[in-house]
Tab-separated table of C-alpha atoms in Angstrom:
chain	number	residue	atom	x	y	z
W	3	UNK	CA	113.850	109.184	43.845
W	4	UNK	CA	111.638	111.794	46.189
W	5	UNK	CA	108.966	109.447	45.658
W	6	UNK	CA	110.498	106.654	46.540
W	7	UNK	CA	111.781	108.566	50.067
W	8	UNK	CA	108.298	109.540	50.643
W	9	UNK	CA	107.158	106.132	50.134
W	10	UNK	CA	109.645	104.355	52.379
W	11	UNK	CA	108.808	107.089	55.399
W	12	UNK	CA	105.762	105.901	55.639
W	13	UNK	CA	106.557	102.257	55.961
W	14	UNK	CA	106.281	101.555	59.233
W	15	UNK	CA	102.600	103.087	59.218
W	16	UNK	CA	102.098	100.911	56.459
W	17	UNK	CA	102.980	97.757	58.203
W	18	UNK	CA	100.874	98.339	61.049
W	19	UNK	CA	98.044	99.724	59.576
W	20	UNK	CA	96.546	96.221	59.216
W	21	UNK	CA	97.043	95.702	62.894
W	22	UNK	CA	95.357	98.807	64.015
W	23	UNK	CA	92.165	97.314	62.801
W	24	UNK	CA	92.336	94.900	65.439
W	25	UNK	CA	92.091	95.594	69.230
W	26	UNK	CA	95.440	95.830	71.200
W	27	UNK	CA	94.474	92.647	72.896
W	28	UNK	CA	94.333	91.274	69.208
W	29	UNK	CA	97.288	92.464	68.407
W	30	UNK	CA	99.581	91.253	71.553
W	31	UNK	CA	97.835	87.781	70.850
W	32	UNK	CA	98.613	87.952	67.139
W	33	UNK	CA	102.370	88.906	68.016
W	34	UNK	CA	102.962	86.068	70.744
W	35	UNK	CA	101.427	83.145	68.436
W	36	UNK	CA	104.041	84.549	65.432
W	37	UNK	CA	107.114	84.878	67.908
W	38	UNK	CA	105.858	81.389	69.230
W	39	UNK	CA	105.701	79.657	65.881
W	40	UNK	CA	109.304	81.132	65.075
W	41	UNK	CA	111.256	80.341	68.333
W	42	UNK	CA	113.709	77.921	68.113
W	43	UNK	CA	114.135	74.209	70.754
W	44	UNK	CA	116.956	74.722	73.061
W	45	UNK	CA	118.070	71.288	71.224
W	46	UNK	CA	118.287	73.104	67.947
W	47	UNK	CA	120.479	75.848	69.299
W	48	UNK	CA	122.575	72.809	71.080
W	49	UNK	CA	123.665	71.098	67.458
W	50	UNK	CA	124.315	74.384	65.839
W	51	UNK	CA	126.750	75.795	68.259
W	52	UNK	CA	128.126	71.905	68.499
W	53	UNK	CA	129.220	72.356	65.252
W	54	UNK	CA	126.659	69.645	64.050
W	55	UNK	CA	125.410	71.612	61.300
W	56	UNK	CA	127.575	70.381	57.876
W	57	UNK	CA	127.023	73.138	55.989
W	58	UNK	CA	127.784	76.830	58.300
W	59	UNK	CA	129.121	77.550	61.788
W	60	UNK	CA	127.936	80.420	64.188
W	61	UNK	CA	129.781	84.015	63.844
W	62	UNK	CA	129.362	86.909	66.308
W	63	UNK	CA	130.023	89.312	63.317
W	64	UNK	CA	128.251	87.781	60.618
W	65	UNK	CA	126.114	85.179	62.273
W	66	UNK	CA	127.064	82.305	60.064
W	67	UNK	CA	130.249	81.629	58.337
W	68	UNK	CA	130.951	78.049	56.038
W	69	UNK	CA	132.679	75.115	56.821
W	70	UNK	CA	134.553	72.875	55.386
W	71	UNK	CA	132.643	69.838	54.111
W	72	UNK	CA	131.741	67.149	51.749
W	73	UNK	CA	128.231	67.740	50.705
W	74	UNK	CA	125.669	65.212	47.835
W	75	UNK	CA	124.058	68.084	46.815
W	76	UNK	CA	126.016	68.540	43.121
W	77	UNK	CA	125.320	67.636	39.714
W	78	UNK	CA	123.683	64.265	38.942
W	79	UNK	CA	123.934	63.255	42.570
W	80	UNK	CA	127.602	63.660	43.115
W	81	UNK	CA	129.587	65.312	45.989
W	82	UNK	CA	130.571	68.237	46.295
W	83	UNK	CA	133.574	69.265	47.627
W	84	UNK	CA	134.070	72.488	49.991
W	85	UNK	CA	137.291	73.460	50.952
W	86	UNK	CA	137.884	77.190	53.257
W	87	UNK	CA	140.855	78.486	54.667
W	88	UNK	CA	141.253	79.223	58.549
W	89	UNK	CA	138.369	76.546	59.593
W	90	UNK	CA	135.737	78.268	57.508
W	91	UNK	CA	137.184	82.173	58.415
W	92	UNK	CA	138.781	82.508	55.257
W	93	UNK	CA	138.577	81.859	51.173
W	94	UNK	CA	137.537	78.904	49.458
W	95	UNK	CA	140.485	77.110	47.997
W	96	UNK	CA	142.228	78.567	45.525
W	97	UNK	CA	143.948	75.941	42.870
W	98	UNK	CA	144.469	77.717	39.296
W	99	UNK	CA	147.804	79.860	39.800
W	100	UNK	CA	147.485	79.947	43.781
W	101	UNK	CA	151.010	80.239	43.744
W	102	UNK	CA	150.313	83.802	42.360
W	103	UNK	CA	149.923	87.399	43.606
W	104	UNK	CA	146.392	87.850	43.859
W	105	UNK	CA	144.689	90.641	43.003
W	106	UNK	CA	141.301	90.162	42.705
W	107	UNK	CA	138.843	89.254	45.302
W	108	UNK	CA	135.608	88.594	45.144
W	109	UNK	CA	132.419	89.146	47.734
W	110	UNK	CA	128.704	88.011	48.054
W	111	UNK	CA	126.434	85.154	48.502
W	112	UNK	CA	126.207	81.122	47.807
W	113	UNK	CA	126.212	82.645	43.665
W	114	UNK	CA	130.207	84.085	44.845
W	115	UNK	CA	130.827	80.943	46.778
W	116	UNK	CA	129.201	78.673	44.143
W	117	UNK	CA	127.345	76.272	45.747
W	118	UNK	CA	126.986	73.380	44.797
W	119	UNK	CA	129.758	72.829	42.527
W	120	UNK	CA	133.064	71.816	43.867
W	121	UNK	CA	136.580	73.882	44.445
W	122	UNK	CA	137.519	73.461	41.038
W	123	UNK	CA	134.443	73.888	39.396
W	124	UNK	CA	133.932	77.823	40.420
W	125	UNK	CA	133.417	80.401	38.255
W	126	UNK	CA	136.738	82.259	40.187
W	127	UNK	CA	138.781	79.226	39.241
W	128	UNK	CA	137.406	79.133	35.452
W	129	UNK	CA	138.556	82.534	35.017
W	130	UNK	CA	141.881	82.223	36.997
W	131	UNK	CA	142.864	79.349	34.336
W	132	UNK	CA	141.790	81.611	31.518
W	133	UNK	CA	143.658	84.834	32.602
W	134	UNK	CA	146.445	83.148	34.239
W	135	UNK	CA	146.305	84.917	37.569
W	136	UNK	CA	144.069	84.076	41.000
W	137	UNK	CA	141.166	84.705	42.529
W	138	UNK	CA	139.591	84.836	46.013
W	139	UNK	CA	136.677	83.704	46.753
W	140	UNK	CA	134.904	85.392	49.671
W	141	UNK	CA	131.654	84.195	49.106
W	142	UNK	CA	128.904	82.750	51.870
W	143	UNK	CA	125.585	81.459	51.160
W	144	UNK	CA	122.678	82.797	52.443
W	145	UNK	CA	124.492	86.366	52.873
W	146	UNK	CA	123.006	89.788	52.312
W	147	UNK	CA	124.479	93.025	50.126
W	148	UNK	CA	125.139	94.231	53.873
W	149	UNK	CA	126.955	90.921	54.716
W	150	UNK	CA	129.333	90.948	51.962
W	151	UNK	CA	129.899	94.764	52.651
W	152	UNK	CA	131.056	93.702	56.085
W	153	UNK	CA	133.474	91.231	55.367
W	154	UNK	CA	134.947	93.187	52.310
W	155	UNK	CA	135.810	95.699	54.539
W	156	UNK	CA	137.592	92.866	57.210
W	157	UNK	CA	138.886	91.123	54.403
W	158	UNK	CA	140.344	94.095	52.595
W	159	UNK	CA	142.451	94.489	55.486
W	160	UNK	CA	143.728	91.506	56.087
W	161	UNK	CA	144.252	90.444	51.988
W	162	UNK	CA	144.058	93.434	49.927
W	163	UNK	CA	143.510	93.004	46.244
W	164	UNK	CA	143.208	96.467	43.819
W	165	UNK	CA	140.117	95.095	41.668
W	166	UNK	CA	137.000	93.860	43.546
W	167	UNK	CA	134.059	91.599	41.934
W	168	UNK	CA	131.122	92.609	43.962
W	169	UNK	CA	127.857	90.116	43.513
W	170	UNK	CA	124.391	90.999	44.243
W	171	UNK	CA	121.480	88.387	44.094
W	172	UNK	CA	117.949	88.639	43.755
W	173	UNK	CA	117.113	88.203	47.448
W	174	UNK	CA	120.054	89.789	48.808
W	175	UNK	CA	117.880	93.264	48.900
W	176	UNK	CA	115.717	91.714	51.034
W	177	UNK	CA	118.215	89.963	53.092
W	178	UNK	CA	119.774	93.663	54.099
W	179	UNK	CA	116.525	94.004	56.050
W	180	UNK	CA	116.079	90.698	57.512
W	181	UNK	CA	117.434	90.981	61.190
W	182	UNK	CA	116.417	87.389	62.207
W	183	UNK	CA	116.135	85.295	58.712
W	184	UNK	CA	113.432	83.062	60.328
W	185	UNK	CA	111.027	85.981	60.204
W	186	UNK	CA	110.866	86.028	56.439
W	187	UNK	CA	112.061	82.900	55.453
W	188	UNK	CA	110.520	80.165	56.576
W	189	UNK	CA	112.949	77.235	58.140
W	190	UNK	CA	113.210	74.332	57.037
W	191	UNK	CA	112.677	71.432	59.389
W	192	UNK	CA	115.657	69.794	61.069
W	193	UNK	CA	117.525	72.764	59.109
W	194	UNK	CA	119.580	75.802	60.826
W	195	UNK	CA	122.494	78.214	60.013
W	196	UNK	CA	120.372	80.799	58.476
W	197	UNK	CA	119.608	82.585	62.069
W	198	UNK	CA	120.263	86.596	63.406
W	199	UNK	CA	122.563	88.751	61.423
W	200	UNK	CA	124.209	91.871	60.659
W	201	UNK	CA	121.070	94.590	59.555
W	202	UNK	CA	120.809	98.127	58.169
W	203	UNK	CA	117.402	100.195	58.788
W	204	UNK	CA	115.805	102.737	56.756
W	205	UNK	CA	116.700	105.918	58.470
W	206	UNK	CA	113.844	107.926	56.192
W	207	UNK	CA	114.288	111.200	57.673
W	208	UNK	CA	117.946	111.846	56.954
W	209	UNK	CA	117.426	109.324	53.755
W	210	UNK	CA	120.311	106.904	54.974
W	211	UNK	CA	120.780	103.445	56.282
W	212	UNK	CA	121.390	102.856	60.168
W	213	UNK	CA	123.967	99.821	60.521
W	214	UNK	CA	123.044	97.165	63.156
W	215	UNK	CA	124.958	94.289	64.774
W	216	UNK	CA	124.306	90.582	64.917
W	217	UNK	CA	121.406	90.272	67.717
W	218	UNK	CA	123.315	87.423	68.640
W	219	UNK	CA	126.539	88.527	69.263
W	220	UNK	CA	127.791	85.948	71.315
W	221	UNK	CA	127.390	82.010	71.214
W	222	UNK	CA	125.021	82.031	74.655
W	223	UNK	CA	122.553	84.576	73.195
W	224	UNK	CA	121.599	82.391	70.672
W	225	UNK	CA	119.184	80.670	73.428
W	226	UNK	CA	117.058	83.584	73.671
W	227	UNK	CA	115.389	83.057	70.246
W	228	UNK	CA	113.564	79.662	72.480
W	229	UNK	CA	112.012	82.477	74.732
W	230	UNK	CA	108.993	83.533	73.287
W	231	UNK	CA	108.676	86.688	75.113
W	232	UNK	CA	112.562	87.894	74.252
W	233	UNK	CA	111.115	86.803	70.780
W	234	UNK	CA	108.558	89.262	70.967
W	235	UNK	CA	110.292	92.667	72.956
W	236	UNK	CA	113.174	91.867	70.483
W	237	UNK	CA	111.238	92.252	67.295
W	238	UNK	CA	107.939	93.512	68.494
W	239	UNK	CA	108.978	96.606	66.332
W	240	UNK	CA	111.182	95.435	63.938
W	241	UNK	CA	110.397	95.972	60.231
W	242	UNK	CA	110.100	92.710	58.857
W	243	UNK	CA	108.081	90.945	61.544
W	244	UNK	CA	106.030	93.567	61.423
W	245	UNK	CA	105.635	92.926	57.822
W	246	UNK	CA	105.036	89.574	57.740
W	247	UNK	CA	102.740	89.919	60.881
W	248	UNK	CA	100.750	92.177	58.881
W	249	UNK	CA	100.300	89.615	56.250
W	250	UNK	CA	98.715	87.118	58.441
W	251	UNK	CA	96.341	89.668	60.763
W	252	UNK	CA	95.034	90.775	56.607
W	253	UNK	CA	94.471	86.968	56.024
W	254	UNK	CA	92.531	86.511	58.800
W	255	UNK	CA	90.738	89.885	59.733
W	256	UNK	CA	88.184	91.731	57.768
W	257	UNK	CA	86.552	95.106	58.669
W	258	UNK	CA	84.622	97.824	56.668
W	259	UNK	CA	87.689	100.034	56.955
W	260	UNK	CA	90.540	98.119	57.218
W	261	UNK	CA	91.883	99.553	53.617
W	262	UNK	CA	90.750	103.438	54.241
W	263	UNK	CA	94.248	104.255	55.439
W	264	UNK	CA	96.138	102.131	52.902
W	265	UNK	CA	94.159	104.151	50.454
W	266	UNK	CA	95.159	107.404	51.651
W	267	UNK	CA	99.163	106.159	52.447
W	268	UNK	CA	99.353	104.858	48.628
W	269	UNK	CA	98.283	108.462	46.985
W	270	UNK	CA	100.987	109.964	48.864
W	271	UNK	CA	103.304	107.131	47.717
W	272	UNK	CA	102.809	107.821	44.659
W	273	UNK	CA	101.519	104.306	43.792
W	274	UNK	CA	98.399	103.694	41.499
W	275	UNK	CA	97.419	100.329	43.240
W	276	UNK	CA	93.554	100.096	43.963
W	277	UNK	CA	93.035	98.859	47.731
W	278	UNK	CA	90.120	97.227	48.829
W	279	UNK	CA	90.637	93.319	49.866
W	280	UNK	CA	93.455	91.188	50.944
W	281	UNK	CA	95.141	90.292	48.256
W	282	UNK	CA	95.890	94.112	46.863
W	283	UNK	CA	97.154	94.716	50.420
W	284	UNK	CA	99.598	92.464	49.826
W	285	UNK	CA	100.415	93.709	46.893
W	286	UNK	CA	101.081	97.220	47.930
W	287	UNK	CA	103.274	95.500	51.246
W	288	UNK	CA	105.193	93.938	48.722
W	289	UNK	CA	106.062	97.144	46.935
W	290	UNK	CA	106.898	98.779	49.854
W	291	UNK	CA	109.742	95.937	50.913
W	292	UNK	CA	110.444	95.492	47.710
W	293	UNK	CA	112.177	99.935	47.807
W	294	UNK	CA	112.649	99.553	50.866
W	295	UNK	CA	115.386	96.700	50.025
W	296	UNK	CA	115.994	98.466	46.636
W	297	UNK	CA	117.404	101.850	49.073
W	298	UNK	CA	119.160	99.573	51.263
W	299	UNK	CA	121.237	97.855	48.824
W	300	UNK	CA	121.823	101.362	46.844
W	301	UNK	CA	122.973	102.695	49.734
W	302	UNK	CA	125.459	100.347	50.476
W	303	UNK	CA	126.989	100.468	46.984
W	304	UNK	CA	127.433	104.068	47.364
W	305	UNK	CA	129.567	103.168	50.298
W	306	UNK	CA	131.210	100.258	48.536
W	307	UNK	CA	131.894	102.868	45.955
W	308	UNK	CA	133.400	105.389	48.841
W	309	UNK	CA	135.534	102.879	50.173
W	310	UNK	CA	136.989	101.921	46.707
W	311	UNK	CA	137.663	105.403	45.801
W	312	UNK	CA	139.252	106.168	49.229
W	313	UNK	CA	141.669	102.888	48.949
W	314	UNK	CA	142.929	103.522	44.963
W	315	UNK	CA	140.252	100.266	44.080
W	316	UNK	CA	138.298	99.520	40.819
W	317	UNK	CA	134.576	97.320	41.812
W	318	UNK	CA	133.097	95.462	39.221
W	319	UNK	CA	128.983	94.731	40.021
W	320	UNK	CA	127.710	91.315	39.223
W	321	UNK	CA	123.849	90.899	38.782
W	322	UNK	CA	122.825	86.748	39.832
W	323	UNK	CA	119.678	85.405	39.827
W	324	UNK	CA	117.748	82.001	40.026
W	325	UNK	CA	116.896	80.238	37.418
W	326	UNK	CA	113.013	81.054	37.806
W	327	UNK	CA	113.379	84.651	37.811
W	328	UNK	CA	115.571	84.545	34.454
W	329	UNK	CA	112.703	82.393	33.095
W	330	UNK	CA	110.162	84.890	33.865
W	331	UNK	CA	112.042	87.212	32.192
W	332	UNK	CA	112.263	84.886	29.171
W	333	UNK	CA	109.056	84.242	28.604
W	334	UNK	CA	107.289	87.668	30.593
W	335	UNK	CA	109.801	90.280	29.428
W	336	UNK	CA	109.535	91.140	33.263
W	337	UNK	CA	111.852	91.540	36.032
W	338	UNK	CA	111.555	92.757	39.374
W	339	UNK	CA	114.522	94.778	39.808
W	340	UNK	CA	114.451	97.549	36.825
W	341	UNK	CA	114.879	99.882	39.585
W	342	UNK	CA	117.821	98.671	40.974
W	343	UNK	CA	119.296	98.485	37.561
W	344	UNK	CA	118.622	101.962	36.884
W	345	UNK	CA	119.677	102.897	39.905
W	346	UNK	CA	123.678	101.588	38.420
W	347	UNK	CA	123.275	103.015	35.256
W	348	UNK	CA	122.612	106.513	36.596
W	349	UNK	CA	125.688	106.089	38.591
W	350	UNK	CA	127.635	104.879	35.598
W	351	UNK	CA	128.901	102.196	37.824
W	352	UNK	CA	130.765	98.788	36.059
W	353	UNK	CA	128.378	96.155	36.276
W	354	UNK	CA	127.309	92.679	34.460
W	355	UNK	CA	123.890	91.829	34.468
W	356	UNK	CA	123.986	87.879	33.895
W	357	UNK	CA	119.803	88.254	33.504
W	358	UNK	CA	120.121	90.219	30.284
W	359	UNK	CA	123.349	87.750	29.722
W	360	UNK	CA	121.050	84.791	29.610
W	361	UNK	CA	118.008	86.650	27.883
W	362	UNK	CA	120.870	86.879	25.109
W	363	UNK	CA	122.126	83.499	25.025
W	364	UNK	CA	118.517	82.195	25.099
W	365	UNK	CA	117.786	83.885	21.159
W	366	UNK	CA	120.515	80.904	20.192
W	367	UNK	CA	118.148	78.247	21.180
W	368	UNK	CA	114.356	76.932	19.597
W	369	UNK	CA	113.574	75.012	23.258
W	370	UNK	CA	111.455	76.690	25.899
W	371	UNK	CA	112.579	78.364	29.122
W	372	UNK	CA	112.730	75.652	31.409
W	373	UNK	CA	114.454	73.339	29.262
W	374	UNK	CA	117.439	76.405	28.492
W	375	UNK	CA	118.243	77.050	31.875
W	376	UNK	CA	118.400	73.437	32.957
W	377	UNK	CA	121.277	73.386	31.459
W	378	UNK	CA	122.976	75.708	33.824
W	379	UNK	CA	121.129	74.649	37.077
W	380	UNK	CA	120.169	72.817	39.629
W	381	UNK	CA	119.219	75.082	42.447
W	382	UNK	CA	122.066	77.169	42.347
W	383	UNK	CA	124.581	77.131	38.499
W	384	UNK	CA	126.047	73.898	37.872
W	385	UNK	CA	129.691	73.411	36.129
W	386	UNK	CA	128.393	74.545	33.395
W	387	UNK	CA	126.548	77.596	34.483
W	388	UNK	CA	129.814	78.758	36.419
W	389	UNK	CA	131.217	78.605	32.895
W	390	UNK	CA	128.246	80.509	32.045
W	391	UNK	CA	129.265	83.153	34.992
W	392	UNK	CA	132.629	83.437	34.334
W	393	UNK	CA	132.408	83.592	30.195
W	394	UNK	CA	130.133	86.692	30.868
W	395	UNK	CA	131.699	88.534	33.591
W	396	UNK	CA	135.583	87.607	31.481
W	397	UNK	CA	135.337	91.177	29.264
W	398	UNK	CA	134.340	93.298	32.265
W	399	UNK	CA	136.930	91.905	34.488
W	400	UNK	CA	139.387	92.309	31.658
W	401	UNK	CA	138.653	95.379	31.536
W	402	UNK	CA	139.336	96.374	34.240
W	403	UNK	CA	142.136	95.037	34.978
W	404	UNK	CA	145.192	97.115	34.810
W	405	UNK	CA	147.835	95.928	33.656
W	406	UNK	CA	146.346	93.335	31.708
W	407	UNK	CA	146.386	90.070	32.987
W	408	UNK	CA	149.434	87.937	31.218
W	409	UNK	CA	147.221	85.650	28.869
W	410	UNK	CA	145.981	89.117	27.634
W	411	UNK	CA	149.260	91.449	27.304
């Protein structure tokens, strides 16, 4: 762990390191072009806070919540049907014993609110017909850890439940970083919804997180990501365009000593990665967002676990991931976030990693990879990979659960 605080206190010399190779007027030119190819048309920003975009609406707190819609993007073609309460504000429908005291909700991304899949089809409402009691949905696509840490708090206000499902996907780490999600992600055309959110930063010194709002925090300040030079004194020093800045100055810029402080900054990290051309500075800029997001998220489930213990509440973890990550693990025996997973073990936190869940189910089966887990998705789980979700998640949330839920007393 000292390591890893050593490491992340030197990121932001390690993100700029490849720009101080370059003259200032370099640089400046380099950051313009970038905050130029990422600013948005004053038409874009028009539809979106129209309401013309089918899939999200604009939020001051969050910056994007879900509407209610009727989207082709399910199984074989079909429809998929997206019901919220409170124009988007609130849960996804509830149908399987709605009529019920609810006392589980549930929090995180488009893998919580099941995307593509309709109302019924959830993993939430699988298990609500199995245990014979409710449960809320929360979930918003595209959100971070630090998103769903937001609203859990809100929502735990306003609809209390003892027993909280907590999911955290793949990207999500990263997402807790990402203060404009343009910058890292790159949109796609005629797209938008995805735009400034809630943040934490990596306060290395005192080894904690510092919250941030929504740049955008109301509807008319969305306009300023179409000026290129509010683009650039906005995020001139922000963490993640600096990143991906860096990235693109290294592709294009080559000098005798462009590495020689890379070299020096990865001893002290404590990382055995051999510097000396482009593509193992990317590497070692990987590893660096890569704990960076890793702290983030840990840091936030230490809170999540605060708040639980401070309001008489039992959290159970859920690990999601895509189906090309699971395959990798399949076939690679590798996975990205061993850390992370450690990190909940030490803790002796309840968690479900659906990964190791698949790597399982996959010793049933004599097909390859690809052909397994096609079964389960298409982008995001299908019907039967929310069945998938909920069968493997059903013993922890049982559990849990006390009293026993009334199919198993």
């Amino acid at each position: 762990m000292k390591k890893i605080i050593i490491l992340i206190g030197f990121i932001y010399l390690l993100t700029t390191s490849a720009l101080a190779q370059v003259s200032e007027k370099q640089r400046k030119k380099a950051i313009r072009e970038y905050a130029a190819e990422l600013a948005y048309d004053s038409a874009d920003v028009d539809d979106w806070l129209s309401g013309k975009n089918q899939f999200a609406q604009y939020s001051s707190k969050y910056g994007w919540l879900l509407n209610t819609s009727d989207i082709r993007d399910g199984v074989d073609g079909s429809v998929c049907n997206y019901n919220y309460a409170d124009g988007g504000l609130g849960e996804r429908k509830m149908i399987n014993h709605a009529d019920k005291e609810c006392r589980i909700n549930t929090y995180g991304n488009s893998f919580v609110q099941c995307h593509q899949v309709s109302d019924g089809e959830t993993w939430q409402e699988v298990l609500a017909s199995h245990i014979g009691e409710p449960l809320r949905n929360y979930g918003v696509g595209g959100w971070s850890v630090y998103q769903a840490y937001l609203r859990m708090l809100e929502k735990e206000k306003e609809n209390p439940a003892e027993f909280i499902i907590f999911n955290i996907y793949s990207d999500d780490h990263y997402r807790n970083l990402d203060a404009w999600r343009s910058i890292r992600v790159k949109r796609q055309p005629g797209a938008f919804g995805e735009v400034t959110l809630p943040y934490v930063e990596v306060n290395i010194e005192k080894d904690k997180i510092i919250e941030h709002p929504n740049p955008c925090p109301k509807p008319e300040d969305v306009y300023n990501l179409c000026d290129v030079e509010w683009v650039v004194n906005r995020f001139k020093d922000d963490f993640v365009f600096n990143l991906m800045l860096s990235h693109r100055i290294n592709a294009n810029t080559t000098t005798d000593n462009q590495y020689d402080e890379l070299k020096k900054l990865s001893t002290t990290f404590g990382i055995n990665t051999r510097i000396d051309n482009a593509e193992s500075f990317n590497e070692l800029s990987d590893e660096i967002h890569l704990r960076a997001s890793f702290f983030a998220s840990e840091k936030i489930v230490e809170r999540i676990e605060e708040f639980a213990k401070k309001n008489n509440k039992k959290v159970l973890y859920v690990l999601s991931y895509n189906s090309y990550e699971i395959g990798k693990m399949i076939k690679e025996g590798k996975r990205f976030d061993i850390k992370f997973v450690e990190f909940l073990k030490e803790k002796g936190l309840n968690y479900v990693d659906l990964m190791a869940e698949h790597v399982k189910d996959y010793k049933k089966y004599k097909c390859d990879e690809v052909e397994y887990l096609s079964q389960y998705f298409i982008g995001h789980y299908n019907p039967r990979g929310n069945f998938f979700h909920a069968w493997s998640i059903k013993e922890g949330l049982v559990e849990m659960l006390d009293p026993k839920p009334t199919n198993y007393r």
